[in-house]
């Protein structure tokens, strides 16, 4: 695995260019995706021994041996938004703990990850890491075939429901990383003049044109600072957002990945507008000649939406975000927690107050004064509560989910006192 990591480092530039070409994300974003993947693979290498080392425990009733064995054949199914990192997040722990894997990437971004799989597979015996391409029907085979013991899936919540059904016949183990409708909560103590914090907020809404599971997809701001916040947010957004050709080094936001996603995001914004919301276009267009020719969408801010409009309660997964006012902590916690999702969330303001709100939030990760990728650390577990997922990736937990625990007990007292002769 370490040799494969070195090869990936050496090929970063080639793979990043391929990823930007097929996906549409800005080149710096593709390079960042590969860098995070490598960071995780290196961490996984550094802790695998600790996670899988056999334990032998001498105790008052004899001896117990605990082994951490491979589960067997793992199916990995991944989405299009972060095809490399969401594949390596599965490949590294599965292979390091001794399993074999068949990976099916999304047909919307299959090329760069194929190159990554080819590189990693070349350092393992034939058949250990395998790649198949295809649509949902291939996914169905991979999630129902009796030879598959575990499914590692990242994608939409609706797809995960079919997968759970397909997998139930043979009771497969699974890790599911699903959709989210992550909220950012801005407390009255947030300093609206902190331009770096506002920039982090904008990035947390619009990186990768908003196509990230853990992007902040709805922003609730305390009414006492709402007007000032919106004014400063628009300023920060206009500074950071520069839309254009992924290979233009001055852009920060590329096009959306596919036609369906463009249509869906537009429909949510149109619906909000038809109900009276104000739509504000954000940022600059650096390549105007491209805008009518493909899947470019200028990022938008939605003001005045209702708390339960689709733009607020659905996962938009694109370059638009609603900002809404709230009046008190109870109300915003309720608005946060009534979602069926619970992937990540963020609280912005004085640190201790933010932590106290964070403690009451239903989410797998809550970040303080930052959000999305900016606040994730590969050394700690990542995953969702409620319909955002099952299990965790990253951290030591991200390796433990690929092993079976086998306990061998050698008791000294062979007879139980309460069982009659
Ligand atoms: P998707 O669910 O449509 O597709 C994901 C993968 O599943 C693809 O490879 C697809 O071909 C395959 N698939 C489709 N139907 C299948 C079936 N019936 N059985 C087996 N496999 C099937 O998701 P998408 O549109 O590619 O990705 C966007 C979604 O992924 C969003 O909801 C996003 O939030 C989620 N996501 C979650 C995380 C996370 O870590 N929680 C990360 C990234 C994306």
CSV table of N, CA and C in Angstrom, one decimal, residues 23-131:
chain,number,residue,atom,x,y,z
A,23,UNK,N,-15.0,15.4,-14.6
A,23,UNK,CA,-16.0,15.8,-13.5
A,23,UNK,C,-16.4,17.3,-13.7
A,24,UNK,N,-15.5,18.1,-14.0
A,24,UNK,CA,-15.8,19.6,-14.1
A,24,UNK,C,-15.3,20.3,-12.9
A,25,UNK,N,-14.8,19.7,-11.9
A,25,UNK,CA,-14.3,20.4,-10.7
A,25,UNK,C,-13.0,21.1,-11.0
A,26,UNK,N,-12.8,22.3,-10.4
A,26,UNK,CA,-11.6,23.1,-10.6
A,26,UNK,C,-10.3,22.2,-10.3
A,27,UNK,N,-9.2,22.5,-11.0
A,27,UNK,CA,-8.0,21.7,-10.9
A,27,UNK,C,-7.5,21.7,-9.5
A,28,UNK,N,-7.5,22.8,-8.8
A,28,UNK,CA,-7.0,22.8,-7.4
A,28,UNK,C,-7.9,21.8,-6.5
A,29,UNK,N,-9.1,21.7,-6.9
A,29,UNK,CA,-10.1,20.9,-6.1
A,29,UNK,C,-9.7,19.4,-6.4
A,30,UNK,N,-9.4,19.1,-7.6
A,30,UNK,CA,-9.0,17.7,-8.0
A,30,UNK,C,-7.7,17.3,-7.2
A,31,UNK,N,-6.8,18.3,-7.2
A,31,UNK,CA,-5.5,18.0,-6.6
A,31,UNK,C,-5.7,17.8,-5.1
A,32,UNK,N,-6.6,18.7,-4.5
A,32,UNK,CA,-7.0,18.6,-3.1
A,32,UNK,C,-7.6,17.2,-2.8
A,33,UNK,N,-8.5,16.7,-3.7
A,33,UNK,CA,-9.1,15.4,-3.5
A,33,UNK,C,-8.1,14.3,-3.4
A,34,UNK,N,-7.1,14.4,-4.3
A,34,UNK,CA,-6.0,13.3,-4.3
A,34,UNK,C,-5.2,13.5,-3.0
A,35,UNK,N,-4.9,14.7,-2.6
A,35,UNK,CA,-4.1,14.9,-1.4
A,35,UNK,C,-4.8,14.4,-0.2
A,36,UNK,N,-6.1,14.6,-0.1
A,36,UNK,CA,-6.8,14.1,1.1
A,36,UNK,C,-6.9,12.5,1.1
A,37,UNK,N,-7.0,12.0,-0.2
A,37,UNK,CA,-7.0,10.5,-0.3
A,37,UNK,C,-5.7,9.9,0.2
A,38,UNK,N,-4.6,10.6,-0.2
A,38,UNK,CA,-3.3,10.1,0.2
A,38,UNK,C,-3.1,10.2,1.8
A,39,UNK,N,-3.6,11.3,2.3
A,39,UNK,CA,-3.5,11.6,3.7
A,39,UNK,C,-4.2,10.4,4.5
A,40,UNK,N,-5.4,10.0,4.0
A,40,UNK,CA,-6.1,9.0,4.7
A,40,UNK,C,-5.4,7.6,4.5
A,41,UNK,N,-4.9,7.4,3.3
A,41,UNK,CA,-4.3,6.1,3.0
A,41,UNK,C,-3.0,5.9,3.9
A,42,UNK,N,-2.3,7.0,4.1
A,42,UNK,CA,-1.1,7.0,5.0
A,42,UNK,C,-1.5,6.8,6.4
A,43,UNK,N,-2.6,7.4,6.8
A,43,UNK,CA,-3.1,7.2,8.2
A,43,UNK,C,-3.5,5.8,8.4
A,44,UNK,N,-4.2,5.2,7.4
A,44,UNK,CA,-4.7,3.9,7.6
A,44,UNK,C,-3.5,2.9,7.7
A,45,UNK,N,-2.5,3.1,6.9
A,45,UNK,CA,-1.3,2.3,7.0
A,45,UNK,C,-0.7,2.4,8.4
A,46,UNK,N,-0.7,3.6,9.0
A,46,UNK,CA,0.0,3.8,10.3
A,46,UNK,C,-0.8,3.2,11.5
A,47,UNK,N,-2.1,2.9,11.3
A,47,UNK,CA,-2.8,2.4,12.5
A,47,UNK,C,-3.3,0.9,12.3
A,48,UNK,N,-3.1,0.4,11.1
A,48,UNK,CA,-3.7,-1.0,10.8
A,48,UNK,C,-3.2,-2.0,11.8
A,49,UNK,N,-1.9,-1.9,12.1
A,49,UNK,CA,-1.3,-3.0,13.0
A,49,UNK,C,-2.0,-2.9,14.4
A,50,UNK,N,-2.2,-1.7,14.9
A,50,UNK,CA,-2.8,-1.5,16.2
A,50,UNK,C,-4.3,-2.1,16.1
A,51,UNK,N,-5.0,-1.8,15.0
A,51,UNK,CA,-6.4,-2.2,14.9
A,51,UNK,C,-6.5,-3.7,14.8
A,52,UNK,N,-5.6,-4.4,14.1
A,52,UNK,CA,-5.8,-5.8,13.8
A,52,UNK,C,-4.9,-6.7,14.6
A,53,UNK,N,-4.0,-6.2,15.5
A,53,UNK,CA,-3.1,-7.1,16.3
A,53,UNK,C,-3.9,-8.0,17.2
A,54,UNK,N,-3.5,-9.3,17.1
A,54,UNK,CA,-4.1,-10.3,18.0
A,54,UNK,C,-3.9,-10.0,19.4
A,55,UNK,N,-5.0,-10.2,20.2
A,55,UNK,CA,-4.8,-9.9,21.7
A,55,UNK,C,-4.9,-11.2,22.4
A,56,UNK,N,-4.0,-11.4,23.4
A,56,UNK,CA,-4.1,-12.6,24.3
A,56,UNK,C,-4.2,-12.1,25.7
A,57,UNK,N,-5.3,-12.4,26.3
A,57,UNK,CA,-5.6,-11.9,27.7
A,57,UNK,C,-5.6,-13.0,28.7
A,58,UNK,N,-4.7,-12.9,29.7
A,58,UNK,CA,-4.7,-13.9,30.8
A,58,UNK,C,-5.6,-13.3,31.9
A,59,UNK,N,-6.6,-14.0,32.4
A,59,UNK,CA,-7.5,-13.4,33.4
A,59,UNK,C,-7.9,-14.5,34.4
A,60,UNK,N,-8.7,-14.0,35.4
A,60,UNK,CA,-9.0,-14.9,36.6
A,60,UNK,C,-9.7,-16.2,36.2
A,61,UNK,N,-10.2,-16.2,35.0
A,61,UNK,CA,-10.9,-17.5,34.5
A,61,UNK,C,-10.2,-18.0,33.3
A,62,UNK,N,-8.9,-18.0,33.3
A,62,UNK,CA,-8.2,-18.7,32.1
A,62,UNK,C,-7.6,-17.7,31.1
A,63,UNK,N,-7.9,-17.9,29.9
A,63,UNK,CA,-7.2,-17.2,28.8
A,63,UNK,C,-8.2,-16.9,27.7
A,64,UNK,N,-8.0,-15.7,27.1
A,64,UNK,CA,-8.9,-15.4,25.9
A,64,UNK,C,-8.0,-14.9,24.8
A,65,UNK,N,-8.2,-15.4,23.6
A,65,UNK,CA,-7.5,-14.9,22.4
A,65,UNK,C,-8.5,-14.2,21.6
A,66,UNK,N,-8.2,-12.9,21.1
A,66,UNK,CA,-9.1,-12.2,20.2
A,66,UNK,C,-8.4,-11.9,18.9
A,67,UNK,N,-8.9,-12.4,17.8
A,67,UNK,CA,-8.3,-12.0,16.5
A,67,UNK,C,-9.2,-11.2,15.7
A,68,UNK,N,-8.6,-10.4,14.8
A,68,UNK,CA,-9.4,-9.5,14.0
A,68,UNK,C,-9.2,-9.9,12.5
A,69,UNK,N,-10.1,-10.7,12.0
A,69,UNK,CA,-10.0,-11.3,10.7
A,69,UNK,C,-10.7,-10.6,9.6
A,70,UNK,N,-10.2,-10.8,8.4
A,70,UNK,CA,-10.9,-10.2,7.2
A,70,UNK,C,-12.3,-10.7,7.1
A,71,UNK,N,-13.2,-9.8,6.6
A,71,UNK,CA,-14.6,-10.3,6.5
A,71,UNK,C,-14.8,-11.1,5.2
A,72,UNK,N,-14.0,-10.8,4.2
A,72,UNK,CA,-14.1,-11.6,2.9
A,72,UNK,C,-14.2,-10.6,1.7
A,73,UNK,N,-15.1,-10.9,0.8
A,73,UNK,CA,-15.3,-10.1,-0.4
A,73,UNK,C,-16.1,-8.9,-0.1
A,74,UNK,N,-15.6,-7.7,-0.4
A,74,UNK,CA,-16.3,-6.5,-0.1
A,74,UNK,C,-16.7,-5.8,-1.5
A,75,UNK,N,-17.9,-5.4,-1.6
A,75,UNK,CA,-18.4,-4.6,-2.7
A,75,UNK,C,-18.3,-3.1,-2.3
A,76,UNK,N,-17.6,-2.3,-3.2
A,76,UNK,CA,-17.6,-0.9,-2.9
A,76,UNK,C,-18.4,-0.2,-4.0
A,77,UNK,N,-19.3,0.7,-3.7
A,77,UNK,CA,-20.1,1.4,-4.7
A,77,UNK,C,-20.0,2.9,-4.4
A,78,UNK,N,-19.6,3.7,-5.4
A,78,UNK,CA,-19.3,5.1,-5.0
A,78,UNK,C,-20.0,6.1,-6.0
A,79,UNK,N,-20.1,7.3,-5.5
A,79,UNK,CA,-20.8,8.3,-6.3
A,79,UNK,C,-19.9,9.2,-7.1
A,80,UNK,N,-20.4,10.2,-7.8
A,80,UNK,CA,-19.6,10.9,-8.8
A,80,UNK,C,-18.9,12.1,-8.2
A,81,UNK,N,-19.3,12.6,-7.0
A,81,UNK,CA,-18.8,13.9,-6.6
A,81,UNK,C,-17.4,13.9,-6.1
A,82,UNK,N,-17.0,12.9,-5.4
A,82,UNK,CA,-15.6,12.8,-5.0
A,82,UNK,C,-15.1,11.3,-5.3
A,83,UNK,N,-15.0,11.0,-6.6
A,83,UNK,CA,-14.9,9.6,-7.0
A,83,UNK,C,-13.6,9.0,-6.4
A,84,UNK,N,-12.5,9.7,-6.3
A,84,UNK,CA,-11.2,9.2,-5.8
A,84,UNK,C,-11.2,9.0,-4.3
A,85,UNK,N,-11.6,10.1,-3.6
A,85,UNK,CA,-11.5,10.0,-2.1
A,85,UNK,C,-12.5,9.0,-1.6
A,86,UNK,N,-13.7,9.0,-2.2
A,86,UNK,CA,-14.8,8.1,-1.7
A,86,UNK,C,-14.5,6.6,-2.0
A,87,UNK,N,-13.6,6.4,-3.0
A,87,UNK,CA,-13.1,5.0,-3.3
A,87,UNK,C,-12.0,4.6,-2.4
A,88,UNK,N,-11.0,5.5,-2.3
A,88,UNK,CA,-9.8,5.1,-1.5
A,88,UNK,C,-10.2,5.0,0.0
A,89,UNK,N,-11.2,5.8,0.4
A,89,UNK,CA,-11.6,5.7,1.8
A,89,UNK,C,-12.1,4.2,2.1
A,90,UNK,N,-12.4,3.5,1.1
A,90,UNK,CA,-12.9,2.1,1.2
A,90,UNK,C,-11.8,1.1,0.9
A,91,UNK,N,-11.0,1.4,-0.2
A,91,UNK,CA,-10.0,0.5,-0.7
A,91,UNK,C,-8.9,0.3,0.4
A,92,UNK,N,-8.4,1.4,1.0
A,92,UNK,CA,-7.3,1.3,1.9
A,92,UNK,C,-7.6,0.4,3.1
A,93,UNK,N,-8.6,0.7,3.8
A,93,UNK,CA,-8.9,-0.1,5.0
A,93,UNK,C,-9.3,-1.6,4.6
A,94,UNK,N,-10.0,-1.8,3.5
A,94,UNK,CA,-10.4,-3.1,3.1
A,94,UNK,C,-9.2,-4.0,2.8
A,95,UNK,N,-8.3,-3.4,2.0
A,95,UNK,CA,-7.1,-4.2,1.6
A,95,UNK,C,-6.1,-4.4,2.8
A,96,UNK,N,-5.9,-3.3,3.5
A,96,UNK,CA,-4.9,-3.4,4.6
A,96,UNK,C,-5.3,-4.4,5.7
A,97,UNK,N,-6.7,-4.6,5.8
A,97,UNK,CA,-7.1,-5.6,6.8
A,97,UNK,C,-7.3,-7.0,6.2
A,98,UNK,N,-6.9,-7.2,4.9
A,98,UNK,CA,-6.8,-8.5,4.4
A,98,UNK,C,-8.0,-8.9,3.5
A,99,UNK,N,-8.8,-8.0,3.1
A,99,UNK,CA,-10.0,-8.4,2.3
A,99,UNK,C,-9.7,-8.2,0.8
A,100,UNK,N,-10.6,-8.8,0.0
A,100,UNK,CA,-10.6,-8.4,-1.4
A,100,UNK,C,-11.8,-7.5,-1.7
A,101,UNK,N,-11.7,-6.8,-2.8
A,101,UNK,CA,-12.7,-5.8,-3.1
A,101,UNK,C,-13.1,-5.8,-4.6
A,102,UNK,N,-14.4,-5.6,-4.9
A,102,UNK,CA,-14.8,-5.2,-6.2
A,102,UNK,C,-15.4,-3.8,-6.1
A,103,UNK,N,-14.9,-2.9,-6.9
A,103,UNK,CA,-15.4,-1.5,-6.8
A,103,UNK,C,-16.1,-1.1,-8.1
A,104,UNK,N,-17.3,-0.5,-7.8
A,104,UNK,CA,-18.0,0.1,-9.0
A,104,UNK,C,-18.1,1.6,-8.8
A,105,UNK,N,-17.4,2.3,-9.6
A,105,UNK,CA,-17.6,3.8,-9.6
A,105,UNK,C,-18.9,4.3,-10.2
A,106,UNK,N,-19.2,5.5,-10.1
A,106,UNK,CA,-20.3,6.1,-10.8
A,106,UNK,C,-20.1,6.3,-12.3
A,107,UNK,N,-21.0,6.0,-13.1
A,107,UNK,CA,-20.8,6.2,-14.6
A,107,UNK,C,-20.6,7.7,-14.9
A,108,UNK,N,-20.9,8.6,-14.0
A,108,UNK,CA,-20.7,10.0,-14.2
A,108,UNK,C,-19.3,10.5,-14.0
A,109,UNK,N,-18.4,9.7,-13.4
A,109,UNK,CA,-17.0,10.1,-13.2
A,109,UNK,C,-16.2,8.8,-13.0
A,110,UNK,N,-16.1,8.0,-14.0
A,110,UNK,CA,-15.4,6.7,-13.8
A,110,UNK,C,-13.9,6.7,-14.2
A,111,UNK,N,-13.4,7.7,-14.8
A,111,UNK,CA,-12.0,7.6,-15.5
A,111,UNK,C,-10.9,7.8,-14.5
A,112,UNK,N,-10.9,8.9,-13.7
A,112,UNK,CA,-9.7,9.1,-12.9
A,112,UNK,C,-9.6,8.0,-11.8
A,113,UNK,N,-10.8,7.6,-11.3
A,113,UNK,CA,-10.7,6.6,-10.2
A,113,UNK,C,-10.3,5.3,-10.8
A,114,UNK,N,-10.5,5.0,-12.1
A,114,UNK,CA,-10.0,3.8,-12.7
A,114,UNK,C,-8.5,3.8,-12.7
A,115,UNK,N,-8.0,4.9,-13.0
A,115,UNK,CA,-6.5,5.0,-13.0
A,115,UNK,C,-5.9,4.8,-11.6
A,116,UNK,N,-6.6,5.3,-10.6
A,116,UNK,CA,-6.2,5.1,-9.2
A,116,UNK,C,-6.3,3.6,-8.8
A,117,UNK,N,-7.4,3.0,-9.2
A,117,UNK,CA,-7.5,1.6,-8.9
A,117,UNK,C,-6.4,0.8,-9.6
A,118,UNK,N,-6.1,1.1,-10.9
A,118,UNK,CA,-5.1,0.4,-11.6
A,118,UNK,C,-3.8,0.5,-10.9
A,119,UNK,N,-3.5,1.7,-10.4
A,119,UNK,CA,-2.2,1.9,-9.7
A,119,UNK,C,-2.1,1.1,-8.4
A,120,UNK,N,-3.2,1.1,-7.6
A,120,UNK,CA,-3.2,0.4,-6.3
A,120,UNK,C,-3.2,-1.1,-6.6
A,121,UNK,N,-4.0,-1.5,-7.6
A,121,UNK,CA,-4.1,-3.0,-7.8
A,121,UNK,C,-2.8,-3.6,-8.3
A,122,UNK,N,-2.0,-2.7,-9.0
A,122,UNK,CA,-0.7,-3.2,-9.5
A,122,UNK,C,0.3,-3.6,-8.4
A,123,UNK,N,0.0,-3.2,-7.2
A,123,UNK,CA,0.9,-3.5,-6.0
A,123,UNK,C,0.4,-4.7,-5.2
A,124,UNK,N,-0.7,-5.3,-5.6
A,124,UNK,CA,-1.3,-6.4,-4.9
A,124,UNK,C,-1.4,-7.6,-5.8
A,125,UNK,N,-1.6,-8.8,-5.3
A,125,UNK,CA,-1.7,-9.9,-6.2
A,125,UNK,C,-3.0,-9.8,-7.0
A,126,UNK,N,-3.0,-10.4,-8.2
A,126,UNK,CA,-4.1,-10.3,-9.1
A,126,UNK,C,-5.4,-10.8,-8.4
A,127,UNK,N,-6.5,-10.0,-8.7
A,127,UNK,CA,-7.8,-10.4,-8.1
A,127,UNK,C,-8.1,-9.8,-6.7
A,128,UNK,N,-7.1,-9.2,-6.1
A,128,UNK,CA,-7.4,-8.6,-4.8
A,128,UNK,C,-8.2,-7.3,-4.9
A,129,UNK,N,-7.9,-6.5,-5.8
A,129,UNK,CA,-8.7,-5.2,-6.0
A,129,UNK,C,-9.2,-5.2,-7.5
A,130,UNK,N,-10.5,-5.2,-7.6
A,130,UNK,CA,-11.1,-5.4,-9.0
A,130,UNK,C,-12.0,-4.2,-9.2
A,131,UNK,N,-12.2,-3.9,-10.5
A,131,UNK,CA,-13.0,-2.8,-10.9
A,131,UNK,C,-14.1,-3.3,-11.9
